[in-house]
Short mmCIF file of C-alpha atoms in Angstrom, two decimals:
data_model
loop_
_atom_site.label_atom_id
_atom_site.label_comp_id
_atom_site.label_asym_id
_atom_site.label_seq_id
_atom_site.Cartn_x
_atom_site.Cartn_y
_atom_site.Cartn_z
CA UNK J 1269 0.00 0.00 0.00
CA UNK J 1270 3.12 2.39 0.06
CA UNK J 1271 3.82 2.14 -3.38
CA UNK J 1272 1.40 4.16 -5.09
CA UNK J 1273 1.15 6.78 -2.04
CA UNK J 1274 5.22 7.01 -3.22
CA UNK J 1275 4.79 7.06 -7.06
CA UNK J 1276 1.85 10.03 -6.96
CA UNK J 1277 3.99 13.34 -6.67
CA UNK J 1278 5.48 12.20 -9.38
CA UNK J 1279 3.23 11.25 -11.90
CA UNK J 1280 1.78 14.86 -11.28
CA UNK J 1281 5.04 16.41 -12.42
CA UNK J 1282 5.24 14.85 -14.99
CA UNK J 1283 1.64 16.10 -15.70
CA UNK J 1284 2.26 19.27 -15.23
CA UNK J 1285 5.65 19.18 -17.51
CA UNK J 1286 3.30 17.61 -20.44
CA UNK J 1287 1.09 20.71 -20.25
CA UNK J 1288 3.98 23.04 -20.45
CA UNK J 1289 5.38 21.79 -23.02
CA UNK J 1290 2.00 21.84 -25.15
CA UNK J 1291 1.62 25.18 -24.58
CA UNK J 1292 4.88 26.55 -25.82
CA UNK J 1293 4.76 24.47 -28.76
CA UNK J 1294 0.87 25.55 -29.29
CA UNK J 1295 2.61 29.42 -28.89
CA UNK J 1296 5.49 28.61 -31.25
CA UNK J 1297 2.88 27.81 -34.05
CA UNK J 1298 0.37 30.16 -33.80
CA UNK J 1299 3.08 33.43 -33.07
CA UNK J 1300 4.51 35.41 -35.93
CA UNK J 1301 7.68 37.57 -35.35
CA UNK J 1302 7.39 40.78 -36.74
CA UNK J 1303 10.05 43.63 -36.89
CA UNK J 1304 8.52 47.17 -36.16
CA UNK J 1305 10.24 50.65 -36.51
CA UNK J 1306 8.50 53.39 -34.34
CA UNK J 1307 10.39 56.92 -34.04
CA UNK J 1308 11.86 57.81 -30.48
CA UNK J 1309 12.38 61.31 -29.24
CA UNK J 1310 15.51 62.99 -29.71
CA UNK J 1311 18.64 62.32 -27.70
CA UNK J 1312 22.49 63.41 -27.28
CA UNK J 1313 23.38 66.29 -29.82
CA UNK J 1314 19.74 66.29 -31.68
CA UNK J 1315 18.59 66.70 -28.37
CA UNK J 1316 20.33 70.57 -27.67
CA UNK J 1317 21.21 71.45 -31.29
CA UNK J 1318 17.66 71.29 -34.03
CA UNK J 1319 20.67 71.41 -36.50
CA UNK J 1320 22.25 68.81 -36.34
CA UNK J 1321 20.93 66.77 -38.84
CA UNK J 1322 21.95 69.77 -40.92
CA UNK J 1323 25.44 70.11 -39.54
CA UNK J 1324 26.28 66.14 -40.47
CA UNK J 1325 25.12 67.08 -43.63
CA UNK J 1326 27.26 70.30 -44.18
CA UNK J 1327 30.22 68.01 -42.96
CA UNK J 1328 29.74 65.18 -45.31
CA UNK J 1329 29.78 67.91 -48.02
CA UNK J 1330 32.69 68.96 -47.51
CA UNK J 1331 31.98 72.20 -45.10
CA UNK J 1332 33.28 72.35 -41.80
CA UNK J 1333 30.68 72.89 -39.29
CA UNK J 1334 30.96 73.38 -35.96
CA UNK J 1335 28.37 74.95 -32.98
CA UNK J 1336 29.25 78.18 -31.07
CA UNK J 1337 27.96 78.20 -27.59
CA UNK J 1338 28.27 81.81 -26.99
CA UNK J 1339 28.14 85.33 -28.06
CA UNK J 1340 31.94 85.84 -26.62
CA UNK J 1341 32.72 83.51 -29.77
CA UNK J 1342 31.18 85.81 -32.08
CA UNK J 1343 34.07 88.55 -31.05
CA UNK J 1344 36.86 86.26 -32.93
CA UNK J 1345 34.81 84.91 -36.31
CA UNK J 1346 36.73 85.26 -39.13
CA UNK J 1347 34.87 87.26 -42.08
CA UNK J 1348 35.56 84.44 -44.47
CA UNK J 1349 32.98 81.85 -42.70
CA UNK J 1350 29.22 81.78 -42.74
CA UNK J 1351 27.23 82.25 -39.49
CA UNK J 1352 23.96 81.07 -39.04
CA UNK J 1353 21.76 82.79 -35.74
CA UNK J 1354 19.34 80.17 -34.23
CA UNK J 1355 17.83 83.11 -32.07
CA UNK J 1356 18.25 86.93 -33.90
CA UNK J 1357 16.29 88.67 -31.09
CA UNK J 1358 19.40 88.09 -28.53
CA UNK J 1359 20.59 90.51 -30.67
CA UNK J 1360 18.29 92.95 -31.03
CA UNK J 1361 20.56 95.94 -29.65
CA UNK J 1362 22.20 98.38 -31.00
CA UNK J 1363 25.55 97.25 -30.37
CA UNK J 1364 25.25 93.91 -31.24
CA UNK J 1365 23.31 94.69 -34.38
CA UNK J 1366 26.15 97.15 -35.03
CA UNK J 1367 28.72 94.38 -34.57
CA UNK J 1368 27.02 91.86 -37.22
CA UNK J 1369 26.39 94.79 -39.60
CA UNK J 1370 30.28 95.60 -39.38
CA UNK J 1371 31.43 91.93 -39.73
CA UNK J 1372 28.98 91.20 -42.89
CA UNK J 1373 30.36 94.08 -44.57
CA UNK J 1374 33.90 92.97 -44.32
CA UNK J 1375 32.91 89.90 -45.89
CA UNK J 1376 30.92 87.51 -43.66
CA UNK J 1377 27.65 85.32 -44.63
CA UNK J 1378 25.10 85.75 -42.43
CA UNK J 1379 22.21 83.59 -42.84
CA UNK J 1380 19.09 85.09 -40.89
CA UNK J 1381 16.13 82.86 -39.85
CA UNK J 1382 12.95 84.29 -39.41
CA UNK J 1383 9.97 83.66 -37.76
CA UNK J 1384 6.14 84.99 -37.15
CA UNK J 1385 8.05 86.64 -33.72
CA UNK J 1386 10.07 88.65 -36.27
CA UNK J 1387 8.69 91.92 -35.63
CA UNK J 1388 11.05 95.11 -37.07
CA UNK J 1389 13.88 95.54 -35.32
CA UNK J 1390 17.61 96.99 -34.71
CA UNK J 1391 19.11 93.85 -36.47
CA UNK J 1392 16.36 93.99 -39.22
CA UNK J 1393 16.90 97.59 -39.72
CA UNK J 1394 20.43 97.33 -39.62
CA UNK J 1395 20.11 94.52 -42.75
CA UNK J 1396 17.15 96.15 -44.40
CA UNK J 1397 14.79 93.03 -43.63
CA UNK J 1398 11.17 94.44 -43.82
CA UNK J 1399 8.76 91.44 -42.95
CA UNK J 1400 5.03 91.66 -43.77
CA UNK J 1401 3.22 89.01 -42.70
CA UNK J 1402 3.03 85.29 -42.53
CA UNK J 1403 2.22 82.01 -45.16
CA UNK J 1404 -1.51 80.76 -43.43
CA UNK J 1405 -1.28 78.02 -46.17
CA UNK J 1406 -2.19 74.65 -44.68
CA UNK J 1407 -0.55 72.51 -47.98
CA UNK J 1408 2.13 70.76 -46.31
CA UNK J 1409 4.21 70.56 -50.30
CA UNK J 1410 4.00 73.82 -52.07
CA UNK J 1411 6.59 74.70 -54.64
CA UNK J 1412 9.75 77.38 -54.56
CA UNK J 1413 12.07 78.17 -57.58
CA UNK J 1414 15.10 78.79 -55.30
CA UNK J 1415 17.82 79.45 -57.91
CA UNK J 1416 15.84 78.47 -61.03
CA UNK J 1417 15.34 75.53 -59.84
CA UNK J 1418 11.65 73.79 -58.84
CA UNK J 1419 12.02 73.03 -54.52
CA UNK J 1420 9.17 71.30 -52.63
CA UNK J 1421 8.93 72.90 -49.64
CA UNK J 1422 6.51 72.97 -46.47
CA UNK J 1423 5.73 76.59 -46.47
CA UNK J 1424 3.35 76.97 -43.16
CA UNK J 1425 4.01 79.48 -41.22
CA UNK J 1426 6.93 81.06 -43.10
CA UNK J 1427 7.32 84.79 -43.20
CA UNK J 1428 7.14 87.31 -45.78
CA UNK J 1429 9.52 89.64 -46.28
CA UNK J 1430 10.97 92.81 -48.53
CA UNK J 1431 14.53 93.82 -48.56
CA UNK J 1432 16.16 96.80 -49.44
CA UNK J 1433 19.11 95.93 -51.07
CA UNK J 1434 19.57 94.51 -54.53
CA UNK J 1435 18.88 90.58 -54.33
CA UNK J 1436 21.35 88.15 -56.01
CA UNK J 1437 18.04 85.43 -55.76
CA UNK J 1438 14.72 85.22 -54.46
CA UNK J 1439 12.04 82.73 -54.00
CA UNK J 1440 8.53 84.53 -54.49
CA UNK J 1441 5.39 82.99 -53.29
CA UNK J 1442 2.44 84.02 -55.12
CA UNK J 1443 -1.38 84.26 -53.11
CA UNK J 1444 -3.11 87.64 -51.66
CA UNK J 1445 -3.13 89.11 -47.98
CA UNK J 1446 -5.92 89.39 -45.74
CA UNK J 1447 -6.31 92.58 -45.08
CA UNK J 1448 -8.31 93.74 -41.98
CA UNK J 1449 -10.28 96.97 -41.09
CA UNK J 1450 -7.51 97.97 -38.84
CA UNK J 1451 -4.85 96.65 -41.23
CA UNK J 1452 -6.47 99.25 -44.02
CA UNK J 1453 -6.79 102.10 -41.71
CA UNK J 1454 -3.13 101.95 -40.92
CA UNK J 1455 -2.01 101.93 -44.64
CA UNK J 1456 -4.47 104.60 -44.91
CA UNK J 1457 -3.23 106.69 -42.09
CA UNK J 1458 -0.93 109.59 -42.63
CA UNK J 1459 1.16 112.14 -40.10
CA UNK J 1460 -0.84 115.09 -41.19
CA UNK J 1461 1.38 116.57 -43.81
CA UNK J 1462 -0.59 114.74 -46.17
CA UNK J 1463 2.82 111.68 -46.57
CA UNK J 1464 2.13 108.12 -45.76
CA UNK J 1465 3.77 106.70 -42.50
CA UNK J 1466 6.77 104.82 -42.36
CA UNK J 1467 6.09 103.10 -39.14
CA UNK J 1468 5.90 99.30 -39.57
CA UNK J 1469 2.64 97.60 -40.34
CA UNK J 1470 1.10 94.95 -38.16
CA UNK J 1471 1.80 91.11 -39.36
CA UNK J 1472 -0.97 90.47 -41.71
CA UNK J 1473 -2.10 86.72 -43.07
CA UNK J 1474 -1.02 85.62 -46.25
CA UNK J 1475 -3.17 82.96 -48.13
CA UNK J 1476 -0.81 80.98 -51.32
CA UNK J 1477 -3.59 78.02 -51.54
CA UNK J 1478 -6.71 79.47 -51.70
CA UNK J 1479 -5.95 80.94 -55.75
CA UNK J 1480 -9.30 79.46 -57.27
CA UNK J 1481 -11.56 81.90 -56.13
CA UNK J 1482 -9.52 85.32 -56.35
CA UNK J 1483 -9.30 87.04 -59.31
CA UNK J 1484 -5.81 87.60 -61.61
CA UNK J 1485 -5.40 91.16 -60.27
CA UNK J 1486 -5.63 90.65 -56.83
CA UNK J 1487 -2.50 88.27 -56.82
CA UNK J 1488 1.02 89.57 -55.33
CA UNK J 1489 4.20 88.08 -55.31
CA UNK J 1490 6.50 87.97 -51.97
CA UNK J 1491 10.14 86.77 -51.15
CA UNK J 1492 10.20 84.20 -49.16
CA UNK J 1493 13.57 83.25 -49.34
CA UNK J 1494 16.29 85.79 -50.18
CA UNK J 1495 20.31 86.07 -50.68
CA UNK J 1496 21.81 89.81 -51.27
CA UNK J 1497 25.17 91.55 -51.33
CA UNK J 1498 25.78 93.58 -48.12
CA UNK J 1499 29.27 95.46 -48.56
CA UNK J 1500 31.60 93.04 -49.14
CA UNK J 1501 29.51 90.30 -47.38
CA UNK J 1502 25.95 88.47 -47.79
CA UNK J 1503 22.98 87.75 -46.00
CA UNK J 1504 20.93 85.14 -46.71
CA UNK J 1505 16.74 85.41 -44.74
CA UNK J 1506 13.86 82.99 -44.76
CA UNK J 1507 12.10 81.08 -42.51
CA UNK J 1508 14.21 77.50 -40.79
CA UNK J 1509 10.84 76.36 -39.31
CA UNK J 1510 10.48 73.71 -42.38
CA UNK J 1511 13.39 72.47 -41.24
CA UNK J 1512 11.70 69.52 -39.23
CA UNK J 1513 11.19 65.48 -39.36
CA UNK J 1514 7.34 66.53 -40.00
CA UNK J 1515 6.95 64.97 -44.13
CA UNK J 1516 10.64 65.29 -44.59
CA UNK J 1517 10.03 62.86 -47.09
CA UNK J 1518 7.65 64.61 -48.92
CA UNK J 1519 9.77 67.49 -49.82
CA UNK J 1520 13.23 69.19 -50.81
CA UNK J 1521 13.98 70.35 -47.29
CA UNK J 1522 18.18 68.87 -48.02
CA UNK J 1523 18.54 70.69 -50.96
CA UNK J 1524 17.14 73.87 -49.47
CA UNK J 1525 18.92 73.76 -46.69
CA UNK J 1526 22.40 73.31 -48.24
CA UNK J 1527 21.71 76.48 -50.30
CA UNK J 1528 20.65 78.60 -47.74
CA UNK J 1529 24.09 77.77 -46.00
CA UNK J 1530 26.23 77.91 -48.64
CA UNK J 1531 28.14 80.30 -51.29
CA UNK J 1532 27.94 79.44 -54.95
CA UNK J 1533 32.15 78.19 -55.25
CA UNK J 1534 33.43 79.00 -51.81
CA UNK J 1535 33.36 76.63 -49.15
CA UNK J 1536 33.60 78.56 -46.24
CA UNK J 1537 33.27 77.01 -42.70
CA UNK J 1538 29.67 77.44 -41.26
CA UNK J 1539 29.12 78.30 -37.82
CA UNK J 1540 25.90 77.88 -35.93
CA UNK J 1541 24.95 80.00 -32.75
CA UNK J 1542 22.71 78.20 -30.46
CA UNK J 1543 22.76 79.35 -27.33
CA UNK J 1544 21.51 82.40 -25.23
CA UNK J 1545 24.51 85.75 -25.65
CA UNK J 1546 25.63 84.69 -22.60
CA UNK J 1547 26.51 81.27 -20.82
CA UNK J 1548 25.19 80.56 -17.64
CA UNK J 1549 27.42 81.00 -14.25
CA UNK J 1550 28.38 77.30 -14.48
CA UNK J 1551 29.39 76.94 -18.18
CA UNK J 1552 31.67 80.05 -18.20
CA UNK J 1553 33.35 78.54 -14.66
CA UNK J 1554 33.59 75.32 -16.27
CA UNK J 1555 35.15 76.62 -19.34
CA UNK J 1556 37.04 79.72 -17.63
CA UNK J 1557 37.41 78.62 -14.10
CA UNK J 1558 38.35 74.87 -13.79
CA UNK J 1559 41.11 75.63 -11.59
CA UNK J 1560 38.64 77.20 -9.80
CA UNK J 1561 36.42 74.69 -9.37
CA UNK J 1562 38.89 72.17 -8.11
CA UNK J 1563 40.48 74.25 -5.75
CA UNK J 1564 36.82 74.85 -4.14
CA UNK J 1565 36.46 70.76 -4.58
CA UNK J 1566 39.85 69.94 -2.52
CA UNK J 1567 38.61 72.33 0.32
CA UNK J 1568 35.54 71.12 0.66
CA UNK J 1569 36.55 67.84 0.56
CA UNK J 1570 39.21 68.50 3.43
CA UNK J 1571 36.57 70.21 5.17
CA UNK J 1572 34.59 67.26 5.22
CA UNK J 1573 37.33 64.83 5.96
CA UNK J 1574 37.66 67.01 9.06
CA UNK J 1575 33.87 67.44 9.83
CA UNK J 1576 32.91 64.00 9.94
CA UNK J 1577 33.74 61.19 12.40
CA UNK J 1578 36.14 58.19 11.94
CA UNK J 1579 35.74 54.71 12.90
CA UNK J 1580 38.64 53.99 15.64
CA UNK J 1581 38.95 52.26 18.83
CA UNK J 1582 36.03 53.12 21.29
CA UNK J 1583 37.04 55.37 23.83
CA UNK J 1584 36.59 54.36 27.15
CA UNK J 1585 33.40 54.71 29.31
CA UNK J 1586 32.89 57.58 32.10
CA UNK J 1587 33.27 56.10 35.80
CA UNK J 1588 29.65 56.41 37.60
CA UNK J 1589 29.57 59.53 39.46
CA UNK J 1590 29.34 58.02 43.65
CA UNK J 1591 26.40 59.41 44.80
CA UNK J 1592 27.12 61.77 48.33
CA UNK J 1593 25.17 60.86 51.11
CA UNK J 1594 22.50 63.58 51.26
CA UNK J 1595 21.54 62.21 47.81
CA UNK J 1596 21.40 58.71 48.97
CA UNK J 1597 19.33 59.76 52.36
CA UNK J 1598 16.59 61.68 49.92
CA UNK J 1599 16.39 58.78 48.19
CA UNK J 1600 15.61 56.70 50.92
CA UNK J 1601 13.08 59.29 52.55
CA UNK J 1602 11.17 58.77 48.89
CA UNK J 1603 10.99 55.57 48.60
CA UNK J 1604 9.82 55.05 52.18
CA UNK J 1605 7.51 58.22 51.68
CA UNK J 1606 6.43 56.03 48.81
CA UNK J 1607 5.56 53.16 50.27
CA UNK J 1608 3.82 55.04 52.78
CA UNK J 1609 6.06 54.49 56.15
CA UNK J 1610 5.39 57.35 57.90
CA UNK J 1611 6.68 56.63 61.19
CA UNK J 1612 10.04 55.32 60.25
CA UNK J 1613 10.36 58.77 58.55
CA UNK J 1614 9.54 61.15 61.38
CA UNK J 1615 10.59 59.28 64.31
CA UNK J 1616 13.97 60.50 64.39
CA UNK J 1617 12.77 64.33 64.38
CA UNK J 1618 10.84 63.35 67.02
CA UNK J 1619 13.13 61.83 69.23
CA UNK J 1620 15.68 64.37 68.46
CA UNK J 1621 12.58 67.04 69.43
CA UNK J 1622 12.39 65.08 73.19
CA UNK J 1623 16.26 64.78 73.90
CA UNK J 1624 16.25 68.93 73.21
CA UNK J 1625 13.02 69.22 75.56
CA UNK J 1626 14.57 67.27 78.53
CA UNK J 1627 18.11 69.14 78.65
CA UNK J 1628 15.77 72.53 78.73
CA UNK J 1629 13.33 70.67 81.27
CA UNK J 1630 15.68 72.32 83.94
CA UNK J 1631 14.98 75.97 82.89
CA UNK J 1632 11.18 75.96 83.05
CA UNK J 1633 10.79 73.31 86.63
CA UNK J 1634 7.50 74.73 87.27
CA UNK J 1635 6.38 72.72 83.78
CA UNK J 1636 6.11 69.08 84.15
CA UNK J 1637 4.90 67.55 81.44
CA UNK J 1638 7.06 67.93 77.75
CA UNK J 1639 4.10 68.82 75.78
CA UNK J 1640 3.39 71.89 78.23
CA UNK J 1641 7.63 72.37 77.86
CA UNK J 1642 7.44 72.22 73.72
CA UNK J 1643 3.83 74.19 73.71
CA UNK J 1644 5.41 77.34 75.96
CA UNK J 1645 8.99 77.42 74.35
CA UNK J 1646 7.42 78.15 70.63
CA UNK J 1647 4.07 79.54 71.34
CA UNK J 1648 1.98 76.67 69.73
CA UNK J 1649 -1.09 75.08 70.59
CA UNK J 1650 -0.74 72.26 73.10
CA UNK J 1651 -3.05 70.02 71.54
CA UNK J 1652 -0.74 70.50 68.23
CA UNK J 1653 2.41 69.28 70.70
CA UNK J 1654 1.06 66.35 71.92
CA UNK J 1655 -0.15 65.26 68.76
CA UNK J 1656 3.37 65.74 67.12
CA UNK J 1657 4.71 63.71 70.08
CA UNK J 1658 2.60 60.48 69.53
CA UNK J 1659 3.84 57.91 67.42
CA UNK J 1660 2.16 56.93 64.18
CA UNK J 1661 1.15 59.31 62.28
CA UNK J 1662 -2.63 58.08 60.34
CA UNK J 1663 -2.16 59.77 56.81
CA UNK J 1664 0.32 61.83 54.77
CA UNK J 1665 -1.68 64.81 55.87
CA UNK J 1666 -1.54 64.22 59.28
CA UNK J 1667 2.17 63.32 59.12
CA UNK J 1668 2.68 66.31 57.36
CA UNK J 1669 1.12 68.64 60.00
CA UNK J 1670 3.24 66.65 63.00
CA UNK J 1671 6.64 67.14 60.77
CA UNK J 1672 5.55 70.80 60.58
CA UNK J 1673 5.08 71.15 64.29
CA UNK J 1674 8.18 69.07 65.01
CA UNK J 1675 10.41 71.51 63.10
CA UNK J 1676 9.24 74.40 64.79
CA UNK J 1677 9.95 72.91 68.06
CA UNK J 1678 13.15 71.86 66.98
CA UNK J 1679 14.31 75.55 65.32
CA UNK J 1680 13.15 77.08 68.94
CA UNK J 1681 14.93 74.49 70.98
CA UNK J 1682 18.13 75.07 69.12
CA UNK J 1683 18.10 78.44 69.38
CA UNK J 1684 17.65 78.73 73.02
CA UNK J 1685 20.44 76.13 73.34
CA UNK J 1686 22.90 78.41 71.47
CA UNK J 1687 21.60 81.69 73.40
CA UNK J 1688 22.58 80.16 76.85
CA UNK J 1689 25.73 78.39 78.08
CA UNK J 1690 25.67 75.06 79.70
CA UNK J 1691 25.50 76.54 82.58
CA UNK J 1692 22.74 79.09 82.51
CA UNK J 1693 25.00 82.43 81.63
CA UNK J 1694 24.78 83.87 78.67
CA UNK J 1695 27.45 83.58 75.84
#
């Protein structure tokens, strides 16, 4: 009868490693591995820098590229490179417009993005960039001759523009503006001397994919993108925001890009401005103040190593304090007051009360009794006296009012023993 109770764990293993293995083999026939490609979100350089992508390409091309973290680097740029300015209103001052202006003209490229934020001026001024209003197409291909040549390009949102200066190329967008009330009032409006204004108009919307229903003589033409000779120099302005993953592989956004950036026969080194005009505290100390830094880091570090405790040998324990003997007698007076032993408590003040009384019997002979004696040395009641006199006190209050009474008697009893000599004279 052992035998089968012995044989049955097993038998259900082995059960249980049958049913495992027709399940995986059921999932092995019935699953299909597929391979799936799903975009993440930018990391490393891609992360900081939106040009990247643009920078690898540059590089590839034969153009050194190469980002410039600050406005300090700006001071040093040779005039024979091309600088592109992720954010133009950092420098919308009169000295640093001034400063660009100066280093175009002796020969620099200076490719300008702009954006619906691109409102008139120093730096816009100083280059002769009038904008007017913004592309409200919502085609996400729309085509640009850039050079004479056809360029698909997702024109949402891009700005138009005028410039003063001759152009060497433009690329026009054709469509009308939406003009407002207030819009026509202010092109209306002049200073009273009968002469338009000059001031800037307000951003207006401008509609390139809505040409069915306008008529032929409503249509205007606007740059878009733009390359002219400044001085010796040239600036290139348009709108980067097309620069993006969004349908990048629906349009010419490569091509454009490379010509935006580049000179026709002159490889120049590019240089892209990405951050703020001035580094934070901690970038310039990193970069200007390393030594700095790890001097602070080695004092610190000492302070520490000074501050904080080390493991060593323990150090060896205090000697108890002995206890004197007033502490030890309090003590004892609690813990019999505790435990409610009254008599053992005031029986020595008492007897030390009746040894006083009988060496001062002698002075008052006329008194017989000690209660009489103790009640007529310190004025007290002689019913209090007697009481104080008999052992066994009831309760803590009536031990309290005999200890009371017994000190009295005592303080009066000394004090007439110190006033008097042993032998009756005074001292």
């Amino acid at each position: 009868m052992a035998k089968p109770t012995r044989w049955r764990p097993l038998w259900g293993r082995i059960g249980i490693v049958a049913i495992l293995v027709a399940c995986g083999a059921y999932i092995a026939l019935h699953l299909e591995w597929r391979d799936e490609t799903t975009r993440s979100g930018f990391s490393g350089e891609a992360r900081h820098n939106q040009y990247y992508a643009g920078m690898l390409l540059l590089t590839q091309s034969g153009y050194p590229a190469k980002r410039l973290d600050d406005a300090i680097a700006l001071d040093g740029l040779s005039p024979r490179s091309t600088l592109l300015l992720n954010s133009p209103a950092l420098f919308n001052n009169r000295k640093q417009a001034a400063k660009l202006a100066r280093w175009v003209r002796s020969g620099g490229h200076l490719v300008l993005p702009l954006s619906r934020r691109s409102d008139p001026d120093l730096l816009l001024q100083a280059l002769g960039v009038h904008p007017l209003g913004w592309n409200e197409s919502s085609a996400v291909r729309q085509t640009l001759f850039v050079e004479d040549e056809p360029t698909n390009v997702d024109l949402r949102d891009t700005v138009l523009f005028n410039v003063d200066s001759t152009m060497e190329w433009a690329a026009v967008l054709s469509g009308y503006f939406q003009r407002s009330r207030q819009a026509a009032v202010d092109e209306d409006e002049d200073d009273g001397t009968g002469r338009q204004t000059d001031r800037p108009l307000p951003p207006r919307a401008f509609h390139s994919d809505k040409l069915n229903s306008v008529a032929r003589s409503e249509l205007e033409s606007h740059i878009v993108y733009a390359r002219w000779k400044l001085g010796q120099g040239h600036v290139t302005a348009g709108s980067f925001t097309p620069f993006r993953n969004v349908n990048i592989e629906d349009n010419d956004h490569a091509n454009l890009f490379m010509r935006l950036m580049t000179l026709p026969a002159d490889k120049r080194p590019v240089y892209i401005a990405l951050t703020a005009e001035y580094p934070g505290l901690g970038t310039w100390l990193v970069q200007h103040a390393g030594e700095a830094l790890i001097a602070l880091a080695t004092l610190l570090a000492a302070l520490l190593w000074r501050a904080m405790p080390r493991f060593g040998p323990q150090l060896p324990g205090i000697a108890p304090k002995r206890p004197g003997l007033l502490e030890h007698l309090g003590a004892v007076g609690d813990f019999l007051l505790r435990e409610k032993q009254y008599e053992a408590l005031i029986a020595p003040l008492r007897e030390d009360v009746v040894i006083r009384l009988e060496h001062l019997r002698s002075r008052h002979p006329e008194i017989t009794s000690l209660p009489a004696l103790g009640a007529h040395i310190a004025q007290l009641d002689l019913r209090d006296v007697s009481l104080a006199l008999t052992p066994d006190p009831a309760d803590a209050h009536e031990f309290q009012r005999r200890s009371r009474t017994l000190a009295v008697l005592r303080k009066h009893c000394s004090s007439m023993q110190t006033a008097f000599s042993p032998e009756g004279s005074r001292t």
